[in-house]
Coordinates of C-alpha atoms in Angstrom, one line a residue:
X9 CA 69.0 7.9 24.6
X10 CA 70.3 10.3 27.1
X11 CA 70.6 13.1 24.8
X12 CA 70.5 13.8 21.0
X13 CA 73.4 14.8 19.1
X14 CA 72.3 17.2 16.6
X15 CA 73.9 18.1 13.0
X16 CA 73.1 21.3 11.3
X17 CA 72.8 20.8 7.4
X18 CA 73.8 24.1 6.0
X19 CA 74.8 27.2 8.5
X20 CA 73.0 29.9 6.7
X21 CA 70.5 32.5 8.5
X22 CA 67.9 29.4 9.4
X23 CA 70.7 26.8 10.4
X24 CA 72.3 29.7 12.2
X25 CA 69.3 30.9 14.4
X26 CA 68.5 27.3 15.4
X27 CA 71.9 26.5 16.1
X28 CA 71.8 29.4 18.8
X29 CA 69.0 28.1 20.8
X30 CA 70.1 24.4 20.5
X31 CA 74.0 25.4 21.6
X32 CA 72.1 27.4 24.5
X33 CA 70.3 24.6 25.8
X34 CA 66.9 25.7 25.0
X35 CA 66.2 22.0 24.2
X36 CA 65.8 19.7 26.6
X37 CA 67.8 16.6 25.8
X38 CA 69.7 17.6 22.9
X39 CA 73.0 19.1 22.4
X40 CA 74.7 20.7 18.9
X41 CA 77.8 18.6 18.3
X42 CA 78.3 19.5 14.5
X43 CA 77.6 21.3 11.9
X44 CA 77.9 21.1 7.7
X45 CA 78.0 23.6 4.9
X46 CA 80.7 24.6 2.0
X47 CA 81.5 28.0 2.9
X48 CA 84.9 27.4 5.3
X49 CA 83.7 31.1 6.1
X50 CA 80.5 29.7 7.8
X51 CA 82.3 26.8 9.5
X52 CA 85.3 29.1 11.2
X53 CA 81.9 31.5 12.3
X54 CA 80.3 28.5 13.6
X55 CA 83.3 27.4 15.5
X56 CA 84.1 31.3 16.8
X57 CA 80.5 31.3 17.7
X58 CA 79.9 27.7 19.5
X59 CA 83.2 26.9 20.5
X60 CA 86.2 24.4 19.5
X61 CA 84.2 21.3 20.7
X62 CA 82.0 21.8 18.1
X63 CA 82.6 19.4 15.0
X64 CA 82.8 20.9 11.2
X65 CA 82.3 19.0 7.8
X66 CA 82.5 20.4 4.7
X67 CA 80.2 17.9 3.5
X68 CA 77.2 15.9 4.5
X69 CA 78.3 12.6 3.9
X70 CA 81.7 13.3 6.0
X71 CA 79.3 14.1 8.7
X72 CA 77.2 11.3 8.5
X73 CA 79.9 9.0 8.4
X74 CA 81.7 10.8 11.2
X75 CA 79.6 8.7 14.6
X76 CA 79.3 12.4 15.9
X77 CA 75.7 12.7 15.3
X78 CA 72.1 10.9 15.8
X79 CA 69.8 13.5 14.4
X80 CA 70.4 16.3 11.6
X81 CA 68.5 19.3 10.9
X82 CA 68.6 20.2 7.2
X83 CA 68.9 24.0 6.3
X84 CA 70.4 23.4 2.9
X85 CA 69.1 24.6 -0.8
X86 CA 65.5 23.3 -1.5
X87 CA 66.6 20.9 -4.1
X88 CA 68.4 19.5 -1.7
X89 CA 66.4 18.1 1.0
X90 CA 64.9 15.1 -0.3
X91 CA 68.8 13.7 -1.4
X92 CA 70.4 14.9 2.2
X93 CA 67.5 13.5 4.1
X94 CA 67.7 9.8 2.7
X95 CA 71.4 9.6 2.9
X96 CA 70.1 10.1 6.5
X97 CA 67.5 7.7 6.4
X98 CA 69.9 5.0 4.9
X99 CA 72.5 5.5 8.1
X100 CA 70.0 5.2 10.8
X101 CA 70.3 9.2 11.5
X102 CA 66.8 10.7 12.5
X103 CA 65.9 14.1 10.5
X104 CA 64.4 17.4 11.1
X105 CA 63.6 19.1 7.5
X106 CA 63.7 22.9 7.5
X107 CA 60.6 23.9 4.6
X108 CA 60.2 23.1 2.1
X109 CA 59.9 19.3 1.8
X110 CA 61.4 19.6 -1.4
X111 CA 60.6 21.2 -4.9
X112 CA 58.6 18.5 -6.3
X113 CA 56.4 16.1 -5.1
X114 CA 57.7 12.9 -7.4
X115 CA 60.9 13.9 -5.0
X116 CA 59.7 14.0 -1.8
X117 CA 57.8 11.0 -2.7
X118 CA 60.8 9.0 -2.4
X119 CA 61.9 10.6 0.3
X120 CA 59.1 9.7 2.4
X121 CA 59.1 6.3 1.2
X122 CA 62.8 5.8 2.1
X123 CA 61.7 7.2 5.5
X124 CA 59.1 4.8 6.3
X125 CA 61.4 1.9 5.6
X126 CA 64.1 3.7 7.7
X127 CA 62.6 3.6 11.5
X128 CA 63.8 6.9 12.4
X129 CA 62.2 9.9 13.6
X130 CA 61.5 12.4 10.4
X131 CA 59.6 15.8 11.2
X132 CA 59.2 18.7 9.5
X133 CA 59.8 22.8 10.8
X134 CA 56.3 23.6 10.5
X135 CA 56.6 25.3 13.6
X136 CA 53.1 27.0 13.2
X137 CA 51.3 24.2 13.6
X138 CA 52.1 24.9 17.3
X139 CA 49.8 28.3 17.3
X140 CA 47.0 28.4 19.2
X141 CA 45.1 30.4 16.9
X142 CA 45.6 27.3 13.9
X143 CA 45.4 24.6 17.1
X144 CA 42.1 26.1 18.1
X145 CA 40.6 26.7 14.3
X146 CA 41.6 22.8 13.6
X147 CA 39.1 21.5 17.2
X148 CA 37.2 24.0 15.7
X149 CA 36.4 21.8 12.3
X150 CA 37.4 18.2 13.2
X151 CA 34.7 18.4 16.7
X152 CA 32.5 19.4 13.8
X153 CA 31.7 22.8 15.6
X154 CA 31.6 24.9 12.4
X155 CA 29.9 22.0 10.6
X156 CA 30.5 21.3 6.9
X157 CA 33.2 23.5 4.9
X158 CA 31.9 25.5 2.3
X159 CA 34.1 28.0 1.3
X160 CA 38.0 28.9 2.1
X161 CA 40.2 32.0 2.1
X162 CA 43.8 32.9 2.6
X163 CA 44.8 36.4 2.1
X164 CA 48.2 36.2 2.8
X165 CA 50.9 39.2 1.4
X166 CA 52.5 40.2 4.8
X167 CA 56.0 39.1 2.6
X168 CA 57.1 42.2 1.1
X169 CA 60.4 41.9 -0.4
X170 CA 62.7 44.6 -1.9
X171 CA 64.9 43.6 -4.9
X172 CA 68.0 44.3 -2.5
X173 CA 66.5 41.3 -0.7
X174 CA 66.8 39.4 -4.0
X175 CA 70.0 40.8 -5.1
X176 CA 71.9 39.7 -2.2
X177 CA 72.2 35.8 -3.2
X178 CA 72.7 34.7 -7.2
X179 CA 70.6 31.5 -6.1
X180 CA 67.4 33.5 -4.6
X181 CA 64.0 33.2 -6.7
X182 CA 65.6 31.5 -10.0
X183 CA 64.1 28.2 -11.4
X184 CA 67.3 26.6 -10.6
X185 CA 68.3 28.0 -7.1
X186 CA 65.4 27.8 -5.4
X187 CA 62.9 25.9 -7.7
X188 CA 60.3 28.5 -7.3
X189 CA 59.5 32.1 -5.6
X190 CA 56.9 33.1 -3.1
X191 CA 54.4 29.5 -2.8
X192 CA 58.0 27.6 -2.4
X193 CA 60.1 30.2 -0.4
X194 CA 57.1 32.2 1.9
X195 CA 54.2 30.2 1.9
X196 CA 54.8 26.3 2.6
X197 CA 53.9 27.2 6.3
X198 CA 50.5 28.8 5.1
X199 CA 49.6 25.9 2.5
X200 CA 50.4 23.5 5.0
X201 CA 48.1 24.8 7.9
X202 CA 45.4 25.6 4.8
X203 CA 45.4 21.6 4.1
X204 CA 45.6 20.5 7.9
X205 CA 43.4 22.8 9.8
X206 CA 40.8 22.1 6.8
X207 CA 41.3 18.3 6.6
X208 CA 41.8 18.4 3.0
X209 CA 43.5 18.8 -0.3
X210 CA 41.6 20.0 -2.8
X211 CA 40.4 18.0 -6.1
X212 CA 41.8 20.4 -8.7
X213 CA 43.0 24.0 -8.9
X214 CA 43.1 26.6 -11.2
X215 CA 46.1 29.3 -10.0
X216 CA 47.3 32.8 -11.8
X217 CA 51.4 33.4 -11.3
X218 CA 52.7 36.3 -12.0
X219 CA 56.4 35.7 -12.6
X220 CA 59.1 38.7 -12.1
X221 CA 56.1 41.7 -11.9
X222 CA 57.3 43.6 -9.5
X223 CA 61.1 42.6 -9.1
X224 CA 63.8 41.1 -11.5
X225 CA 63.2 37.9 -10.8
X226 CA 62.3 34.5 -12.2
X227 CA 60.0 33.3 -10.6
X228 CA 56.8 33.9 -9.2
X229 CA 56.5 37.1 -7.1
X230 CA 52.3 37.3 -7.0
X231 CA 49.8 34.6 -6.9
X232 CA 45.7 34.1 -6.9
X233 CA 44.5 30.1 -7.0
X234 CA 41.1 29.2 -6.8
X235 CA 40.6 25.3 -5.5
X236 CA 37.7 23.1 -5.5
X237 CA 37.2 20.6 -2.8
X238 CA 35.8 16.9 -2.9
X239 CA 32.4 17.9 -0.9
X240 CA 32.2 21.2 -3.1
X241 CA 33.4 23.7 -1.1
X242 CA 35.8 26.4 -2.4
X243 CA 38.9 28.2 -1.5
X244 CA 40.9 31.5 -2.8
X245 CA 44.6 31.6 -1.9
X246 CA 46.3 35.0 -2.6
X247 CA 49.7 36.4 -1.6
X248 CA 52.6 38.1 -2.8
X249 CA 55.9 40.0 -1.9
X250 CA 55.6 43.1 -4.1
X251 CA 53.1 45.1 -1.9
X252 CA 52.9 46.9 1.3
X253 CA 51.3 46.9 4.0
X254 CA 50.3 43.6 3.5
X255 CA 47.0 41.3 4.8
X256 CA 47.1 38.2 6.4
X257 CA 43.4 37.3 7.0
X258 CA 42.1 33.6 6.5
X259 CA 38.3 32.8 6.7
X260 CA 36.9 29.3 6.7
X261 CA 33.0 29.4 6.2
X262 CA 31.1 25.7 7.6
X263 CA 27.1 25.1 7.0
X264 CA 27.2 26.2 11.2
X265 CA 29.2 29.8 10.7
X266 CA 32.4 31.1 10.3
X267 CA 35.9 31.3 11.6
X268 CA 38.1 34.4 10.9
X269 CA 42.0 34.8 11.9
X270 CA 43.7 37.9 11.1
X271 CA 45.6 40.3 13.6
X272 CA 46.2 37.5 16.0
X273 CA 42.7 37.3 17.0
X274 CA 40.2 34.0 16.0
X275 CA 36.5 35.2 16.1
X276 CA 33.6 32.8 15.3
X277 CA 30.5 33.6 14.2
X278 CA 27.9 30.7 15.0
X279 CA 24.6 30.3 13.8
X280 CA 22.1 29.4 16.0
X281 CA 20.5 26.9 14.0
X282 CA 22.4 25.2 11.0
X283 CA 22.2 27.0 7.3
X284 CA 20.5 23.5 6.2
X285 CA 18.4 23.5 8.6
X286 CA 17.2 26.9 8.4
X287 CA 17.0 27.0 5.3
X288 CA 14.8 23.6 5.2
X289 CA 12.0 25.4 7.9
X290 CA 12.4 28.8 7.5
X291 CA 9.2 30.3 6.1
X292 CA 9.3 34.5 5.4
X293 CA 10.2 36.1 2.4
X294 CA 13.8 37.3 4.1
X295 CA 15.8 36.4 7.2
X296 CA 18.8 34.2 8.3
X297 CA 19.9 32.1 11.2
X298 CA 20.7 34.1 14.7
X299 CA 24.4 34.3 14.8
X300 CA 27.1 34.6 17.7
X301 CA 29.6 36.5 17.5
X302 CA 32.4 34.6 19.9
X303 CA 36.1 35.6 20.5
X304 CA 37.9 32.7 21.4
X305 CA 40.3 32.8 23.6
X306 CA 43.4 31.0 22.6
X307 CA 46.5 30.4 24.7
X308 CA 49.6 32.1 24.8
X309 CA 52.2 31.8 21.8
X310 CA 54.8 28.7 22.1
X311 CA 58.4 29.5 21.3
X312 CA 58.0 28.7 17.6
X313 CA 60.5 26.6 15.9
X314 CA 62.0 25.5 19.5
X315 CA 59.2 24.0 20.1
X316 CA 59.1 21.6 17.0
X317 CA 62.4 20.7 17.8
X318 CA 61.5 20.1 21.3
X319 CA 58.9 17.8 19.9
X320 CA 61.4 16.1 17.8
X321 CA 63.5 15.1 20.1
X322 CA 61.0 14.1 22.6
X323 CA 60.0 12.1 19.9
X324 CA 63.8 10.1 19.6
X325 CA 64.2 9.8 23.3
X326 CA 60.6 9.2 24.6
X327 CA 58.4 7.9 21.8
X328 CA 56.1 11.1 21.8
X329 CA 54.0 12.0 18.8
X330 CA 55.5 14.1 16.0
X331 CA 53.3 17.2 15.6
X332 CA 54.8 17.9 12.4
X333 CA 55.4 14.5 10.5
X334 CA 58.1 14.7 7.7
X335 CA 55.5 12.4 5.6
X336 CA 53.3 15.3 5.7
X337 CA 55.6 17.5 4.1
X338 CA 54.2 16.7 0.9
X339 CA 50.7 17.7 1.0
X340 CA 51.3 21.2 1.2
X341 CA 53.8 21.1 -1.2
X342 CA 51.4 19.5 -3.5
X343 CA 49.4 22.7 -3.6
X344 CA 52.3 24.6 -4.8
X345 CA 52.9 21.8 -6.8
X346 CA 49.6 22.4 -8.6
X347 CA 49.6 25.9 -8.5
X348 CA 52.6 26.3 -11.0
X349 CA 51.2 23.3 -13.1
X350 CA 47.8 25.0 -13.7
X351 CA 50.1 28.6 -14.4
X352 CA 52.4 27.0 -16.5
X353 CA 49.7 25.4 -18.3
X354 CA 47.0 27.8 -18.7
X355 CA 44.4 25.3 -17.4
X356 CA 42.6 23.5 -14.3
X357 CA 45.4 21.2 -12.5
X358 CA 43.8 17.9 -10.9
X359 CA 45.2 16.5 -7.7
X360 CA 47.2 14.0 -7.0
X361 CA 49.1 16.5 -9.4
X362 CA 50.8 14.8 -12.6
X363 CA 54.3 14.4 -11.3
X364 CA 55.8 13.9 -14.7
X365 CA 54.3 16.7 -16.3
X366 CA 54.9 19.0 -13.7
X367 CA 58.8 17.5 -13.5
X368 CA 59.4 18.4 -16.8
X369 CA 58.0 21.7 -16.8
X370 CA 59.9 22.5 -13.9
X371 CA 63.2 21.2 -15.7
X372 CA 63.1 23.2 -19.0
X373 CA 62.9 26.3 -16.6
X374 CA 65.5 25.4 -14.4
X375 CA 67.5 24.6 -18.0
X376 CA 67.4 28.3 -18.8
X377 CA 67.8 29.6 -15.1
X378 CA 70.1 32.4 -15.1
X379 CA 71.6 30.8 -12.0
X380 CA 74.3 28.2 -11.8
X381 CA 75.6 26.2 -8.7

């Protein structure tokens, strides 16, 4: 294929900024032949913006069905992702999935069986997975340099939100609208780099949600979750939008030192001699391993989400390996998953997560949303 055809799924602030850069050319091999949403505002913008060659539908199956496209990229609602992704999958049409996957994991489940069947190229926009810093941190524990994972922490509340922020869509942070607040809206780029820079999902969590505390909202606007791993090792995830200025600092301890990112910066402190095995020959009555302290040096920044869909395509016209695999989608997801089970519940939450339970929690809240579509 000499160049991709890309449809835009929804025309809002995401589908508009990537709609820039791909109508600009900033993609090697692609082109933006179409785009999708209900508002006939956002489609006469779109055309005013990209020009009269550029092909509108009101809806996604009119643009599916049109020929004009080979690939979409899906900026829609949340709920909605899953459902316009495997009418996708059933047409041949490769797919580009904005985050989240979806709301819940019995969901995107299908949707990622539907894709497999499919042959197509699915990714997701988990652009960060491009960063150096998370690149470098991920050698860092697979080459087994940091040795065995102990203990994990994401501080994460650099998402301050006023309630003007809220106030400006009926659909933002309700049950029914969004399907959740800051884990769902903010967060699946952090839960997804926690679980693949660490290598793993954790065996059960136990999460605090604090729902509408500092706005008038819904859903959850401040969380704490403690996980435990498979090996024993344990994690604290916290963020929020209600306070300023905010932290984003994650720490990953191993049995050989630790790994800090925060301001941009990833600094390593290795021990000398493994904890184990200092611990196992050591002899005084205090003391601890000699430690480094190392600033990695870490390439330059890539140009974000351009460079996931870079990767996409290069993936439809050349064969290259997704970095950000739609099937992965659901792994972070299943944190958040979790997260509101164990909330909602008052108790531990086991992974897999109970899809049923957590289905039906999720629909008695979205029954008594105070939004509507």
């Amino acid at each position: 294929m000499e160049r991709v055809r890309i449809g835009i799924v929804g025309i809002g602030n995401m589908g508009s900024s990537h709609a820039r850069y791909i109508a600009a050319g900033e993609v090697a091999g692609a082109e933006l032949a179409a785009v999708c949403d209900i508002s006939a505002d956002r489609l006469r913008w779109a055309k005013e913006q990209f020009g009269e060659k550029l092909q509108t539908f009101e809806t996604v199956d009119a643009m599916l069905e049109s020929g004009a496209v080979d690939a979409i990229l899906i900026c829609n609602l949340h709920f909605d992702h899953p459902g316009t992704a495997m009418k996708a999958f059933a047409r041949g049409i490769h797919v580009l999935c904005e985050k989240p996957a979806g709301v819940y994991t019995k969901q995107v489940r299908e949707m990622n069986e539907a894709a497999a069947s499919s042959g197509v190229r699915f990714a997701m926009m988990f652009n960060q997975r491009t960063s150096p810093l998370y690149i470098k941190l991920k050698d860092l524990i697979d080459s087994g340099e940091l040795g065995e994972i102990r203990r994990t922490n994401w501080i994460i509340t650099t998402w301050y939100r006023p309630q003007s922020y809220y106030d400006s869509g009926q659909w933002r942070a309700t049950w029914a609208g969004e399907g959740g607040g800051v884990l769902l809206n903010q967060c699946p780029h952090q839960l997804d780099l926690w679980q693949w820079t660490v290598g793993m999902l954790p065996s059960r969590v136990r999460a605090f949600c604090s729902f509408g505390k500092y706005r008038d909202i819904e859903v959850e606007d401040e969380v704490t979750a403690y996980v435990e791993y498979p090996n024993g090792a344990t994690g604290v995830f916290v963020t929020t939008t209600g306070e300023t200025p905010g932290t984003n600092r994650l720490e990953v301890t191993g049995d050989r030192g630790k790994v800090v990112i925060e301001d941009n910066k990833l600094t390593f402190w290795r021990l000398r001699v493994p904890e184990p095995e200092f611990n196992r020959t050591f002899q005084g009555t205090f003391g601890q391993p000699e430690c480094w302290k190392i600033d990695i040096p870490v390439g330059p920044e890539p140009k974000g989400h351009r460079s996931i869909t870079q990767n996409w395509v290069d993936s439809i016209r050349l064969g290259t390996p997704l970095v950000a695999p739609g099937e992965e989608g659901i792994r972070g997801l299943s944190l958040s998953n979790a997260m509101y089970l164990s909330a909602w519940t008052d108790d531990w939450a086991e992974l897999p997560v109970d899809e049923d339970k957590f289905y039906e929690l999720l629909r008695q809240r979205i029954e008594t949303s105070r939004y509507r579509k």
